[in-house]
Amino acid sequence: MAANEMRETLEPSGIATHDGKRPDGCTLIPWRAGRCLAWDVTVPGTFAERYVQLTSKESGLAATRASDEKIKKYDGALPSMEFLPICIEVLGPMNRNTSGFFNRICKNISIRPGDSRKYFFAMNNISCILHRFLRVCVLENVELNADGVE
């Protein structure tokens, strides 16, 4: 977000739903239509028992299901903000809204004057960061499962 000249706050203390739930972050300046953007990140396990029936049929359905659950959780809870669930499965697939969000961020970065390859570089950096993060998720899962087997 910093390259996009957008300021954000992680786990903002002043934003909470009536039942105390808080999004993972929000922009400090308006995102669209004069409303700030709040987001909540979820990384569902592609092979988790609750998702395996979905992911065995179609790639990305665990991320889509997790996104739907987040939308229900925050439905109407943040009326002054636009809410975006960011959902990326452990093996990489993401829901359509998350993909569109990353695309928009990279397009916003690339419209700045200068190198016309900024979009490519921004998308490449996001991809590398996500791969590193997801690698850690997979390794932690392997370690947890290995600890249970003796």
C-alpha positions as a LaTeX table, in Angstrom:
\begin{tabular}{lrrr}
\hline
Residue & $x$ (\AA) & $y$ (\AA) & $z$ (\AA) \\
\hline
Met1 & 0.00 & 0.00 & 0.00 \\
Ala2 & 2.88 & 2.37 & 0.65 \\
Ala3 & 4.00 & 2.27 & $-2.99$ \\
Asn4 & 0.43 & 3.18 & $-3.90$ \\
Glu5 & 0.66 & 6.17 & $-1.54$ \\
Met6 & $-2.22$ & 4.77 & 0.51 \\
Arg7 & $-1.93$ & 4.78 & 4.26 \\
Glu8 & $-3.37$ & 1.88 & 6.21 \\
Thr9 & $-3.81$ & 0.73 & 9.77 \\
Leu10 & $-3.56$ & $-2.91$ & 10.82 \\
Glu11 & $-6.16$ & $-4.15$ & 13.29 \\
Pro12 & $-7.58$ & $-0.67$ & 13.82 \\
Ser13 & $-8.73$ & $-0.17$ & 17.40 \\
Gly14 & $-11.45$ & 2.37 & 16.60 \\
Ile15 & $-13.28$ & 0.11 & 14.19 \\
Ala16 & $-15.27$ & $-2.70$ & 15.70 \\
Thr17 & $-18.61$ & $-4.30$ & 15.03 \\
His18 & $-21.36$ & $-4.35$ & 17.64 \\
Asp19 & $-20.12$ & $-7.76$ & 18.84 \\
Gly20 & $-16.46$ & $-6.69$ & 19.08 \\
Lys21 & $-15.17$ & $-8.19$ & 15.83 \\
Arg22 & $-12.49$ & $-6.13$ & 14.10 \\
Pro23 & $-11.24$ & $-6.28$ & 10.54 \\
Asp24 & $-7.52$ & $-6.95$ & 10.03 \\
Gly25 & $-6.90$ & $-3.52$ & 8.55 \\
Cys26 & $-8.30$ & $-0.44$ & 6.84 \\
Thr27 & $-7.16$ & 2.42 & 4.66 \\
Leu28 & $-6.87$ & 5.82 & 6.28 \\
Ile29 & $-7.97$ & 7.64 & 3.13 \\
Pro30 & $-11.05$ & 6.88 & 1.01 \\
Trp31 & $-10.72$ & 3.93 & $-1.33$ \\
Arg32 & $-13.81$ & 4.36 & $-3.49$ \\
Ala33 & $-16.90$ & 6.56 & $-3.43$ \\
Gly34 & $-15.63$ & 8.45 & $-0.37$ \\
Arg35 & $-15.53$ & 5.30 & 1.77 \\
Cys36 & $-12.46$ & 3.74 & 3.35 \\
Leu37 & $-11.64$ & 0.10 & 2.68 \\
Ala38 & $-11.59$ & $-2.43$ & 5.51 \\
Trp39 & $-10.28$ & $-5.95$ & 4.96 \\
Asp40 & $-10.03$ & $-9.25$ & 6.76 \\
Val41 & $-7.53$ & $-11.89$ & 5.63 \\
Thr42 & $-8.25$ & $-15.61$ & 5.68 \\
Val43 & $-5.98$ & $-18.43$ & 4.51 \\
Pro44 & $-8.12$ & $-21.58$ & 4.31 \\
Gly45 & $-6.37$ & $-24.93$ & 4.06 \\
Thr46 & $-6.91$ & $-26.36$ & 0.60 \\
Phe47 & $-6.99$ & $-29.90$ & 2.00 \\
Ala48 & $-8.68$ & $-29.08$ & 5.31 \\
Glu49 & $-11.47$ & $-31.49$ & 6.16 \\
Arg50 & $-14.13$ & $-28.78$ & 5.93 \\
Tyr51 & $-13.01$ & $-27.73$ & 2.40 \\
Val52 & $-11.69$ & $-30.90$ & 0.74 \\
Gln53 & $-15.08$ & $-31.79$ & $-0.78$ \\
Leu54 & $-15.10$ & $-28.38$ & $-2.48$ \\
Thr55 & $-11.46$ & $-28.18$ & $-3.54$ \\
Ser56 & $-11.50$ & $-31.68$ & $-5.01$ \\
Lys57 & $-14.17$ & $-30.46$ & $-7.47$ \\
Glu58 & $-12.79$ & $-27.04$ & $-8.40$ \\
Ser59 & $-9.73$ & $-25.01$ & $-7.57$ \\
Gly60 & $-10.35$ & $-21.95$ & $-5.39$ \\
Leu61 & $-13.67$ & $-23.00$ & $-3.86$ \\
Ala62 & $-12.24$ & $-22.99$ & $-0.33$ \\
Ala63 & $-11.23$ & $-19.34$ & $-0.80$ \\
Thr64 & $-14.67$ & $-18.53$ & $-2.20$ \\
Arg65 & $-16.42$ & $-20.24$ & 0.74 \\
Ala66 & $-14.18$ & $-18.44$ & 3.26 \\
Ser67 & $-14.92$ & $-15.15$ & 1.51 \\
Asp68 & $-18.67$ & $-15.77$ & 1.72 \\
Glu69 & $-18.33$ & $-16.52$ & 5.45 \\
Lys70 & $-16.41$ & $-13.27$ & 6.04 \\
Ile71 & $-19.01$ & $-11.27$ & 4.13 \\
Lys72 & $-21.75$ & $-12.76$ & 6.35 \\
Lys73 & $-19.68$ & $-12.04$ & 9.47 \\
Tyr74 & $-19.23$ & $-8.35$ & 8.64 \\
Asp75 & $-22.53$ & $-7.81$ & 6.78 \\
Gly76 & $-23.80$ & $-4.37$ & 7.79 \\
Ala77 & $-21.30$ & $-4.16$ & 10.65 \\
Leu78 & $-19.15$ & $-1.48$ & 9.02 \\
Pro79 & $-21.67$ & 0.77 & 7.24 \\
Ser80 & $-19.26$ & 3.66 & 6.72 \\
Met81 & $-16.65$ & 1.44 & 5.04 \\
Glu82 & $-16.34$ & $-0.81$ & 2.06 \\
Phe83 & $-15.45$ & $-4.33$ & 3.24 \\
Leu84 & $-13.23$ & $-6.76$ & 1.33 \\
Pro85 & $-12.48$ & $-10.30$ & 2.45 \\
Ile86 & $-9.01$ & $-11.28$ & 1.24 \\
Cys87 & $-8.97$ & $-15.06$ & 0.91 \\
Ile88 & $-6.04$ & $-17.07$ & $-0.41$ \\
Glu89 & $-5.87$ & $-20.84$ & $-0.08$ \\
Val90 & $-2.71$ & $-22.41$ & 1.34 \\
Leu91 & $-1.84$ & $-23.86$ & $-2.09$ \\
Gly92 & $-2.35$ & $-20.49$ & $-3.80$ \\
Pro93 & $-5.81$ & $-20.17$ & $-5.37$ \\
Met94 & $-7.71$ & $-17.06$ & $-4.36$ \\
Asn95 & $-11.26$ & $-15.83$ & $-4.71$ \\
Arg96 & $-12.22$ & $-13.44$ & $-7.49$ \\
Asn97 & $-12.44$ & $-10.35$ & $-5.23$ \\
Thr98 & $-8.93$ & $-10.90$ & $-3.86$ \\
Ser99 & $-7.49$ & $-11.30$ & $-7.34$ \\
Gly100 & $-9.27$ & $-8.13$ & $-8.47$ \\
Phe101 & $-7.97$ & $-6.25$ & $-5.42$ \\
Phe102 & $-4.34$ & $-7.15$ & $-6.16$ \\
Asn103 & $-4.91$ & $-6.23$ & $-9.80$ \\
Arg104 & $-6.31$ & $-2.82$ & $-8.85$ \\
Ile105 & $-3.46$ & $-2.07$ & $-6.44$ \\
Cys106 & $-0.92$ & $-2.89$ & $-9.15$ \\
Lys107 & $-2.78$ & $-0.80$ & $-11.73$ \\
Asn108 & $-2.86$ & 2.13 & $-9.30$ \\
Ile109 & 0.88 & 1.79 & $-8.82$ \\
Ser110 & 1.52 & 1.58 & $-12.56$ \\
Ile111 & $-0.42$ & 4.75 & $-13.49$ \\
Arg112 & 2.22 & 6.85 & $-11.78$ \\
Pro113 & 4.60 & 8.51 & $-14.26$ \\
Gly114 & 7.79 & 6.69 & $-15.06$ \\
Asp115 & 8.59 & 3.11 & $-15.97$ \\
Ser116 & 5.76 & 1.45 & $-17.90$ \\
Arg117 & 6.77 & $-1.91$ & $-16.41$ \\
Lys118 & 5.63 & $-0.93$ & $-12.90$ \\
Tyr119 & 2.46 & $-3.06$ & $-13.14$ \\
Phe120 & 4.51 & $-6.17$ & $-13.93$ \\
Phe121 & 7.00 & $-5.47$ & $-11.14$ \\
Ala122 & 4.24 & $-4.77$ & $-8.60$ \\
Met123 & 2.36 & $-7.97$ & $-9.49$ \\
Asn124 & 5.60 & $-9.94$ & $-9.41$ \\
Asn125 & 6.48 & $-8.58$ & $-5.94$ \\
Ile126 & 3.02 & $-9.42$ & $-4.58$ \\
Ser127 & 3.30 & $-12.94$ & $-6.04$ \\
Cys128 & 6.72 & $-13.49$ & $-4.45$ \\
Ile129 & 5.51 & $-12.28$ & $-1.05$ \\
Leu130 & 2.44 & $-14.53$ & $-1.25$ \\
His131 & 4.53 & $-17.56$ & $-2.24$ \\
Arg132 & 6.88 & $-17.02$ & 0.70 \\
Phe133 & 3.95 & $-16.65$ & 3.10 \\
Leu134 & 2.13 & $-19.70$ & 1.75 \\
Arg135 & 5.34 & $-21.73$ & 1.94 \\
Val136 & 5.49 & $-20.98$ & 5.67 \\
Cys137 & 1.84 & $-22.04$ & 6.02 \\
Val138 & 2.53 & $-25.37$ & 4.30 \\
Leu139 & 5.66 & $-26.03$ & 6.38 \\
Glu140 & 3.79 & $-25.28$ & 9.61 \\
Asn141 & 1.03 & $-27.68$ & 8.57 \\
Val142 & 3.57 & $-30.41$ & 7.79 \\
Glu143 & 5.27 & $-29.90$ & 11.16 \\
Leu144 & 1.95 & $-29.99$ & 13.03 \\
Asn145 & 0.92 & $-33.19$ & 11.29 \\
Ala146 & 4.36 & $-34.76$ & 11.83 \\
Asp147 & 4.16 & $-34.02$ & 15.57 \\
Gly148 & 0.89 & $-35.93$ & 15.80 \\
Val149 & 2.35 & $-39.06$ & 14.16 \\
Glu150 & 4.81 & $-41.04$ & 16.26 \\
\hline
\end{tabular}
